[in-house]
Backbone as JSON Lines, residues from 0, in Angstrom:
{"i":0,"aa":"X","n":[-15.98,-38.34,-27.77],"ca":[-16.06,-36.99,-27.25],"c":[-17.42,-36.37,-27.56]}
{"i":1,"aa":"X","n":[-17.91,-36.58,-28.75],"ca":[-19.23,-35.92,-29.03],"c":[-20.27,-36.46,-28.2]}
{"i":2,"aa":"X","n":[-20.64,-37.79,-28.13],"ca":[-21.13,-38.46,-27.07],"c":[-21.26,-38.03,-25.98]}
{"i":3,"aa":"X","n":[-19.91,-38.28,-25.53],"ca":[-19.76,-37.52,-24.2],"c":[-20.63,-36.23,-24.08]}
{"i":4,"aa":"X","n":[-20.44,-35.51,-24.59],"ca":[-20.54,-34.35,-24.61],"c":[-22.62,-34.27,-24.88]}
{"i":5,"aa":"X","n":[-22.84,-34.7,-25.49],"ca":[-24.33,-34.88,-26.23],"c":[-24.72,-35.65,-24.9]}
{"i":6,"aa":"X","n":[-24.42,-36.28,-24.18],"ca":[-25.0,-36.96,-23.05],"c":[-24.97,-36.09,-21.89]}
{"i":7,"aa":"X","n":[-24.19,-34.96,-22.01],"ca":[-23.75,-34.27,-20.34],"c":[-25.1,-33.16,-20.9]}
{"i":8,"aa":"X","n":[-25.26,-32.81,-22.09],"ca":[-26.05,-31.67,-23.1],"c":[-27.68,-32.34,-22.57]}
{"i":9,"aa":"X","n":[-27.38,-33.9,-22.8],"ca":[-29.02,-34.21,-22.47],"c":[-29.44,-34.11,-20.83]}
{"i":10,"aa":"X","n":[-27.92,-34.31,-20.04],"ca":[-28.63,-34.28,-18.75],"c":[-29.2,-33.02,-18.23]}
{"i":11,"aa":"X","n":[-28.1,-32.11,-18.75],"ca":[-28.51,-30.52,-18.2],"c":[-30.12,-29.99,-18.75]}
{"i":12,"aa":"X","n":[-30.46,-30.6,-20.07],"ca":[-31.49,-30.71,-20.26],"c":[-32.76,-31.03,-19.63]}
{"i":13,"aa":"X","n":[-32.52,-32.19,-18.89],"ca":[-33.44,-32.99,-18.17],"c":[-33.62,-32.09,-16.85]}
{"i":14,"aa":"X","n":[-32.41,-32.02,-16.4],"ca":[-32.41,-30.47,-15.16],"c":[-33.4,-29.32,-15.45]}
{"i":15,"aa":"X","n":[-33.38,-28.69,-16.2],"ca":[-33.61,-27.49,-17.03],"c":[-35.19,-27.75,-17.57]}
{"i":16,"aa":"X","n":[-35.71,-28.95,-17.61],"ca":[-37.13,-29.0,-17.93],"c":[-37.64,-29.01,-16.55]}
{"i":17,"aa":"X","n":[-36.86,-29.97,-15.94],"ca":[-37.55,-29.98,-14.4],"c":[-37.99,-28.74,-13.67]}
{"i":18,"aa":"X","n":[-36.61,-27.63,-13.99],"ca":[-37.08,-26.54,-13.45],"c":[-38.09,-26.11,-13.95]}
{"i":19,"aa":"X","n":[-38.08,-25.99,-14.96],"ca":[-39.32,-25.07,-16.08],"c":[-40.53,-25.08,-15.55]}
{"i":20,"aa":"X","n":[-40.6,-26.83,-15.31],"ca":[-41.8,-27.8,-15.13],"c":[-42.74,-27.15,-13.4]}
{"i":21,"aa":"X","n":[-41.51,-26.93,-12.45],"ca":[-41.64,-26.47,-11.33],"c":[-42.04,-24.88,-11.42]}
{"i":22,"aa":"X","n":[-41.37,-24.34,-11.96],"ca":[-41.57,-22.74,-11.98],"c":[-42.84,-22.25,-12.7]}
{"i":23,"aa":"X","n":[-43.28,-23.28,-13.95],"ca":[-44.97,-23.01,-14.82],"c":[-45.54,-23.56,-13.25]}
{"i":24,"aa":"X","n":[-45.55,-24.47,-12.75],"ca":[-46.76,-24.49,-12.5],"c":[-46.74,-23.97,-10.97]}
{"i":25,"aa":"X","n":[-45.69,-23.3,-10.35],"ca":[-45.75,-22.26,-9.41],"c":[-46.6,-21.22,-9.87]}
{"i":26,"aa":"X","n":[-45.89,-20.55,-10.94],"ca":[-46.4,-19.41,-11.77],"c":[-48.41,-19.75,-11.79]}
{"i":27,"aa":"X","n":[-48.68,-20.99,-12.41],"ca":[-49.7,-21.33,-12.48],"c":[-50.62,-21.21,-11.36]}
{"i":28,"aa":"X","n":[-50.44,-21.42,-9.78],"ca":[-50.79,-21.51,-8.99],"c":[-50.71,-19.97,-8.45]}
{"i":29,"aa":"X","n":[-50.05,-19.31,-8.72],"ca":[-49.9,-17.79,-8.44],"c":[-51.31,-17.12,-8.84]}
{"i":30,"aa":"X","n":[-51.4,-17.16,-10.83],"ca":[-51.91,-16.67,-11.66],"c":[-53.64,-17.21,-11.23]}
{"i":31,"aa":"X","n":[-53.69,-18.23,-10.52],"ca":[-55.22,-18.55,-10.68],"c":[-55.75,-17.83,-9.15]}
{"i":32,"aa":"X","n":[-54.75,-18.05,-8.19],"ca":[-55.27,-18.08,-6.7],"c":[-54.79,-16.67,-6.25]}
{"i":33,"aa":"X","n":[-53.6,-16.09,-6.3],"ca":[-53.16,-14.78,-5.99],"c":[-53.13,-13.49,-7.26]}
{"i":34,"aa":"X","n":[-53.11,-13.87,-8.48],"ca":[-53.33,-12.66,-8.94],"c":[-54.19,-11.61,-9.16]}
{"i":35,"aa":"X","n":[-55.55,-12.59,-8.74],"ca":[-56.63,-11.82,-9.02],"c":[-57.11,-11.5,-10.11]}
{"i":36,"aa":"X","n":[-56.87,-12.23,-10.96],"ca":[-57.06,-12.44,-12.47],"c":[-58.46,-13.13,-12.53]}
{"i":37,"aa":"X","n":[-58.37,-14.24,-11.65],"ca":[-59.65,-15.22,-11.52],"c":[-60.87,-14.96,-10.8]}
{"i":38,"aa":"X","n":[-61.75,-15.0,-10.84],"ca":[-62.41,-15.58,-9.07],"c":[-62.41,-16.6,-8.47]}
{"i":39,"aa":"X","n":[-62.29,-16.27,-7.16],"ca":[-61.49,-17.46,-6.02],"c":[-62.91,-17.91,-5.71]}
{"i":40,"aa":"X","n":[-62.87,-18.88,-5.1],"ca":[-63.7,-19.86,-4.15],"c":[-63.16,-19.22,-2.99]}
{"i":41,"aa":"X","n":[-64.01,-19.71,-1.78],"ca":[-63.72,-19.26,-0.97],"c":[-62.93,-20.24,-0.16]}
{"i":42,"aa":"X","n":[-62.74,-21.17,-0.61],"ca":[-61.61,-22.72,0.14],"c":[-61.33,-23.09,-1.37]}
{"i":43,"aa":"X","n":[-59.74,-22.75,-1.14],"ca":[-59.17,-23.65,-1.93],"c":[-57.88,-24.05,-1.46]}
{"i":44,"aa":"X","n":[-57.26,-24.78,-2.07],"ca":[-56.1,-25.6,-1.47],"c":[-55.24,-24.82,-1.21]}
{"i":45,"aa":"X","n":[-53.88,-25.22,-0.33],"ca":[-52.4,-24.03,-0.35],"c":[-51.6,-24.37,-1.16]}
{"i":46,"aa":"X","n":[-50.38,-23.59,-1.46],"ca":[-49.1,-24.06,-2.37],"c":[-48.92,-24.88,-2.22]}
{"i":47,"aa":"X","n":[-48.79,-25.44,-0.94],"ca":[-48.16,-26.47,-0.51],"c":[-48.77,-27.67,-0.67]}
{"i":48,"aa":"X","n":[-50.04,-28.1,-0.48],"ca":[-50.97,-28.89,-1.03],"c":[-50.55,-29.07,-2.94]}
{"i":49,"aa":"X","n":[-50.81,-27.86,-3.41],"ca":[-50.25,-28.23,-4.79],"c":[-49.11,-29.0,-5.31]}
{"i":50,"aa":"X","n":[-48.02,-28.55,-4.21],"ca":[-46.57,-28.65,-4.65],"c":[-46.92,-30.37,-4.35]}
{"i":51,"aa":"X","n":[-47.11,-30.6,-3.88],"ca":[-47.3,-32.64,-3.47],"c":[-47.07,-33.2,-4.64]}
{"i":52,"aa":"X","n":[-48.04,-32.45,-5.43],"ca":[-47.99,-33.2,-7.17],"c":[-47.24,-33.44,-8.06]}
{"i":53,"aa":"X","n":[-46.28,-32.27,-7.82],"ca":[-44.93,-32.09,-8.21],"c":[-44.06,-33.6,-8.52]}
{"i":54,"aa":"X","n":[-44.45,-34.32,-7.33],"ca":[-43.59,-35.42,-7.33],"c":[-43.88,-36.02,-8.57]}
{"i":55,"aa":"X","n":[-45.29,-36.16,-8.66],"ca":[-45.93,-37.28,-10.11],"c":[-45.72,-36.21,-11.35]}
{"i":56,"aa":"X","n":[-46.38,-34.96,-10.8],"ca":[-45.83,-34.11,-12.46],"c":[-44.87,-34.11,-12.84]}
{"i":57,"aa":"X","n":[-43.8,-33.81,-12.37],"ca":[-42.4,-33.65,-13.0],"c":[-41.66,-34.65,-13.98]}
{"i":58,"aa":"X","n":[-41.6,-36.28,-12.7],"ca":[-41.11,-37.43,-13.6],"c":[-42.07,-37.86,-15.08]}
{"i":59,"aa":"X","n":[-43.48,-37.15,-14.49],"ca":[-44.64,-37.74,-15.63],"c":[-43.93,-37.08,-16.84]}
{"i":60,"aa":"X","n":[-44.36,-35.8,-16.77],"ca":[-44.03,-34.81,-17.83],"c":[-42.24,-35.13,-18.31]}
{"i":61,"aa":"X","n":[-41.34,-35.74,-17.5],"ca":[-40.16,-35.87,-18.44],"c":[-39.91,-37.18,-19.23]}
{"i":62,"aa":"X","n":[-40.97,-38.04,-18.57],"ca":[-40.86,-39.32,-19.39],"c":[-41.79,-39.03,-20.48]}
{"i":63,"aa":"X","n":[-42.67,-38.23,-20.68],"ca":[-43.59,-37.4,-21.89],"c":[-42.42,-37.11,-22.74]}
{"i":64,"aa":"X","n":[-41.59,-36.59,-22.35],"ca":[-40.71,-35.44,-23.45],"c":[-39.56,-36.46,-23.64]}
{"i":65,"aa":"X","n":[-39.34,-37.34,-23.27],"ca":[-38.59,-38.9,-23.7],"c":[-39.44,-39.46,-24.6]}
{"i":66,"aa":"X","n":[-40.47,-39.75,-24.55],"ca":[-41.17,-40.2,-25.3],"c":[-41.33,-39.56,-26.57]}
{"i":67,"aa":"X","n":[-41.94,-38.29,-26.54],"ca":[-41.86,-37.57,-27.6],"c":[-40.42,-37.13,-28.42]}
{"i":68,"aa":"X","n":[-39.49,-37.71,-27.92],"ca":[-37.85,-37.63,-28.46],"c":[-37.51,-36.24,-28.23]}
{"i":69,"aa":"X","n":[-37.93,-35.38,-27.51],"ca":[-37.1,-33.71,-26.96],"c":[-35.91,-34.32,-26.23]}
{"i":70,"aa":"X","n":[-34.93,-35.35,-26.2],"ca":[-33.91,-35.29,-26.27],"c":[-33.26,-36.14,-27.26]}
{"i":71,"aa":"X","n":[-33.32,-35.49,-28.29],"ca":[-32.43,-35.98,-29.47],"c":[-31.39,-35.03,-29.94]}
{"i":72,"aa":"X","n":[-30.52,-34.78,-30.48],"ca":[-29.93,-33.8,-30.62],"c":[-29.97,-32.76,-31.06]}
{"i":73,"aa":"X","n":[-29.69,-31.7,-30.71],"ca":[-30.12,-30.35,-31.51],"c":[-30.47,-30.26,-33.08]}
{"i":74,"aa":"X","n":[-29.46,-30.92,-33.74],"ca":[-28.92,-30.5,-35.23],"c":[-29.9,-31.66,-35.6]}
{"i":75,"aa":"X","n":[-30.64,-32.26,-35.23],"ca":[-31.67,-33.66,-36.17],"c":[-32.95,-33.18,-35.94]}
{"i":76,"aa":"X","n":[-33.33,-32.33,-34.9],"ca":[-34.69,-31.44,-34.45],"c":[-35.17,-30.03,-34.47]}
{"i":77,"aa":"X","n":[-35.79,-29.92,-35.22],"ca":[-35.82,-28.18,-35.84],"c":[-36.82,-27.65,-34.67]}
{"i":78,"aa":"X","n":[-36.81,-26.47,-34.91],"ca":[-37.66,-25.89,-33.7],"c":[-38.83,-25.71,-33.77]}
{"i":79,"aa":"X","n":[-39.37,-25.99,-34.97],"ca":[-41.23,-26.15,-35.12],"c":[-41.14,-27.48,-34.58]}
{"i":80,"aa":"X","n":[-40.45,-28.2,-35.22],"ca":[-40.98,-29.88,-34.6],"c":[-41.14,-29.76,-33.3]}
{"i":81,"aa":"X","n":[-39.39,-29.14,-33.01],"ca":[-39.52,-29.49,-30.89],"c":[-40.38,-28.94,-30.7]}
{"i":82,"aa":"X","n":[-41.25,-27.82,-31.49],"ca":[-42.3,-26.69,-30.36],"c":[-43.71,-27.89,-30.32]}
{"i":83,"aa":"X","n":[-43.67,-28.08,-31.62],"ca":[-45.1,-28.99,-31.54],"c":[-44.78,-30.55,-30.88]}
{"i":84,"aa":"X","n":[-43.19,-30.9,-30.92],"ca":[-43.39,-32.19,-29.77],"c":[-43.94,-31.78,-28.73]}
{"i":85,"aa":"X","n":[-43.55,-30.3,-28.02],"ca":[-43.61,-29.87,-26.35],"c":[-45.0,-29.39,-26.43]}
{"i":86,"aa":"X","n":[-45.64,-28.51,-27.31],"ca":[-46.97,-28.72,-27.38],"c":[-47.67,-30.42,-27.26]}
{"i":87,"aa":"X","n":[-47.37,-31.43,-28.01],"ca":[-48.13,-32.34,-27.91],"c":[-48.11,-33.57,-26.57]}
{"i":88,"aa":"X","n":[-46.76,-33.0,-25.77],"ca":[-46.45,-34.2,-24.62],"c":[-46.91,-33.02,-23.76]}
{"i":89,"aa":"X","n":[-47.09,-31.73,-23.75],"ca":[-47.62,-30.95,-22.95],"c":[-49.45,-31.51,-22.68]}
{"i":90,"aa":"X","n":[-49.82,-31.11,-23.64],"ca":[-51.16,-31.1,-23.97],"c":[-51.65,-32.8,-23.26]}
{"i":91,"aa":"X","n":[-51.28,-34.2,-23.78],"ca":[-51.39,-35.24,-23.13],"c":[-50.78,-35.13,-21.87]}
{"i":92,"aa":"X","n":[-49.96,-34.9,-21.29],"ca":[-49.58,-34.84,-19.98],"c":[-51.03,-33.97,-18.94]}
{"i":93,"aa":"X","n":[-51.18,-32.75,-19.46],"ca":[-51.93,-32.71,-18.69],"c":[-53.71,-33.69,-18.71]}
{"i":94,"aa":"X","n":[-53.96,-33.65,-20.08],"ca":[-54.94,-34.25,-20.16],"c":[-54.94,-35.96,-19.08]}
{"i":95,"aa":"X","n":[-53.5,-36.66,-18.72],"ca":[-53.34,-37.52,-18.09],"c":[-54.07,-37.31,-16.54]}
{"i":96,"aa":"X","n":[-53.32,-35.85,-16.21],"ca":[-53.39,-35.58,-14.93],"c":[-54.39,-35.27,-14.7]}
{"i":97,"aa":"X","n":[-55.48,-34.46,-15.36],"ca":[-56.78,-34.5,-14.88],"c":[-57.82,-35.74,-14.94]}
{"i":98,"aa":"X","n":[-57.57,-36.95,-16.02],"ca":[-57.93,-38.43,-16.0],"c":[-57.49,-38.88,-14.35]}
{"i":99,"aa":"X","n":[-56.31,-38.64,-14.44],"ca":[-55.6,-39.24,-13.02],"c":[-56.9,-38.82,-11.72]}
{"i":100,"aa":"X","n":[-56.69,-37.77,-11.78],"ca":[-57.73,-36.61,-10.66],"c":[-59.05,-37.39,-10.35]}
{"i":101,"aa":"X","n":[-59.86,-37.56,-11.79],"ca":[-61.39,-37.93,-11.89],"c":[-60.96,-39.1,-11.15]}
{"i":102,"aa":"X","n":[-60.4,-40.27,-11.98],"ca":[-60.16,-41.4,-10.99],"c":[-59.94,-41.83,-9.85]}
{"i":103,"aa":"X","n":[-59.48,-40.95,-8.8],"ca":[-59.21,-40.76,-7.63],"c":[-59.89,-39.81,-6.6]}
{"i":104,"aa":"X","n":[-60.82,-39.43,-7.75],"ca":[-62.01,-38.51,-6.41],"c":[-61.37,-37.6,-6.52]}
{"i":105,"aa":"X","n":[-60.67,-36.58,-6.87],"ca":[-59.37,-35.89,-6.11],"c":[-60.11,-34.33,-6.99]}
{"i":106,"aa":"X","n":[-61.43,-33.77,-6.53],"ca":[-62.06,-32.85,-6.74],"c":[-61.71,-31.29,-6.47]}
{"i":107,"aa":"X","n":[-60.55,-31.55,-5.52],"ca":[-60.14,-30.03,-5.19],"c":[-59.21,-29.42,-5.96]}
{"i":108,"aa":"X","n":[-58.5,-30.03,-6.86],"ca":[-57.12,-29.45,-7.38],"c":[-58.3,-29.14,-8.83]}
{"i":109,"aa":"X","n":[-57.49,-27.7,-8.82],"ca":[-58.13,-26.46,-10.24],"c":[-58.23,-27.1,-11.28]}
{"i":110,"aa":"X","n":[-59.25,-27.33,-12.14],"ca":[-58.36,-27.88,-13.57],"c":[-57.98,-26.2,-14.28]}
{"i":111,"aa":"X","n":[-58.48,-25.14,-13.8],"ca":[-58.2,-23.75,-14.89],"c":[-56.87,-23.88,-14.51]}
{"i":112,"aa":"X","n":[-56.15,-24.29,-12.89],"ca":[-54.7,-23.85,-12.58],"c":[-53.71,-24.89,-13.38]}
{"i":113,"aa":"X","n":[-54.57,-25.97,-13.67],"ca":[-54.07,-27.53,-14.76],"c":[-53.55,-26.97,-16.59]}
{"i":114,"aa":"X","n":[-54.68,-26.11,-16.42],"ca":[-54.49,-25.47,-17.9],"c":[-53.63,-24.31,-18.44]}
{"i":115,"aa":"X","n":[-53.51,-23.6,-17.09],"ca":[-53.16,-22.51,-16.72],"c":[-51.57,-23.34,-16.89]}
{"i":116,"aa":"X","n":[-51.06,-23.91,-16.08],"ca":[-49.51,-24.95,-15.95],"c":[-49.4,-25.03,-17.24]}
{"i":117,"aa":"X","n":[-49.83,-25.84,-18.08],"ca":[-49.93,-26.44,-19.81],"c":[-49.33,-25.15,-20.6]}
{"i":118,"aa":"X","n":[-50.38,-24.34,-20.57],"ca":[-49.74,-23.29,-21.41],"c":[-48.59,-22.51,-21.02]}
{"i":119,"aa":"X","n":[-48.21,-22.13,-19.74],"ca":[-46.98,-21.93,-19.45],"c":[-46.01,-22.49,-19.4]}
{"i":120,"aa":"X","n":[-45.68,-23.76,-19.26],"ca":[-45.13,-24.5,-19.6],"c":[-44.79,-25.14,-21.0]}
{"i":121,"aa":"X","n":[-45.95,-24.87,-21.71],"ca":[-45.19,-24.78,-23.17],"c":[-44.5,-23.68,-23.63]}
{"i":122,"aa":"X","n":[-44.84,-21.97,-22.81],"ca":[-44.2,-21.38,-23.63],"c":[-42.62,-21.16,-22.72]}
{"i":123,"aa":"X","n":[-42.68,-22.1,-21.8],"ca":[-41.03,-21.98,-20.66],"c":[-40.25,-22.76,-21.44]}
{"i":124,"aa":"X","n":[-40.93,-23.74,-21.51],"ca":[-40.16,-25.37,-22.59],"c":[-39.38,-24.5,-23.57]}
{"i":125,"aa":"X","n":[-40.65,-23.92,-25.1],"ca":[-40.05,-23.38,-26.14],"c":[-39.15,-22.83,-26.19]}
{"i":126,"aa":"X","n":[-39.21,-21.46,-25.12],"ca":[-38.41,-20.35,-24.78],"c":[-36.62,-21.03,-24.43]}
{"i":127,"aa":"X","n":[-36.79,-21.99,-23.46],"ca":[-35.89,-22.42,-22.74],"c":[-34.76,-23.53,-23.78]}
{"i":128,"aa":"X","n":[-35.37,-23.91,-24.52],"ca":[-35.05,-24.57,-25.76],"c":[-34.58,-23.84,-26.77]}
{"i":129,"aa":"X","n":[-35.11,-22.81,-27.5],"ca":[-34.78,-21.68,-28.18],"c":[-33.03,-21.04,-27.46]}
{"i":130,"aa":"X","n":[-33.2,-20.95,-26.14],"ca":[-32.21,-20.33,-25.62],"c":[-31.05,-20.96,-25.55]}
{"i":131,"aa":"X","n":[-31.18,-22.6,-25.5],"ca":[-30.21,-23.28,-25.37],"c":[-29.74,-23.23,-26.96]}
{"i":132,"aa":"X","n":[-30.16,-23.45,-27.99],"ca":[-30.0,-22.96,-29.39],"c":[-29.05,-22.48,-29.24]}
{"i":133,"aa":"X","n":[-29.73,-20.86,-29.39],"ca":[-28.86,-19.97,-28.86],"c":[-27.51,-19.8,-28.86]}
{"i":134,"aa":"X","n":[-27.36,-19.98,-27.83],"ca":[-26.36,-20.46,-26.45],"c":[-25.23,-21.41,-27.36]}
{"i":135,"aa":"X","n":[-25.6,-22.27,-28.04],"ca":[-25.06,-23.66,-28.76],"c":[-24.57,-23.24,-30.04]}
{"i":136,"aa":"X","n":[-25.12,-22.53,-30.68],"ca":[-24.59,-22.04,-32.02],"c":[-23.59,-20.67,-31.72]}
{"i":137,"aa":"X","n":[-23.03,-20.0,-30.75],"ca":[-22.06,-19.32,-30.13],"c":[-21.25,-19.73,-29.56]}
């Protein structure tokens, strides 16, 4: 039963980063190109062009957080550790994706909107993790 249960806990998990993963780096793409926070170029890519990446970011970044063991069980992983696992598969993940980029010519995608994703996404991860806590000890 605990099993059970710790396995249905890891999938909703895996759900629940994906979103995160999708919504930072929407957010990300907002914050560099529409908020006006930045200065724009005068050609740069659309959402939709971004969202393509999605496909490789998402699975990249969850086999990162497999790797880094963010699914182990709550009660064996304290929340500095998980913050600095999700900081550290954050931080290499993206550093991957902009390696990936150089290698492929692939000159148009932001690295500020790359960095911009990273840090929001660590603090969606934390947050979202914290909440499931939460949530788990009630």
């Amino acid at each position: 039963m605990i099993k059970e249960n710790q396995r249905l806990l890891n999938q909703i998990q895996v759900v629940l980063d994906g979103i995160v993963i999708v919504i930072a780096y929407a957010m990300a793409w907002y914050l560099r190109f529409r908020s006006g926070i930045f200065e724009l170029d005068i050609w740069y890519l659309s959402l939709q062009d971004y969202m393509k990446w999605l496909l490789l970011i998402v699975p990249g970044f969850l086999l990162l957080y497999y790797i880094f063991k963010l699914y182990v069980p709550k009660r064996v992983l304290g929340r500095r550790l998980e913050a600095w696992r999700i900081l550290q598969a954050n931080l290499l993940g993206v550093m991957i994706l902009i390696m990936i980029l150089y290698m492929i010519r692939q000159t148009d995608i932001s690295r500020k909107m790359l960095f911009i994703f990273g840090v929001l996404d660590v603090f969606g991860e934390v947050l979202e993790r914290n909440i499931i806590r939460i949530i788990l000890r009630k």
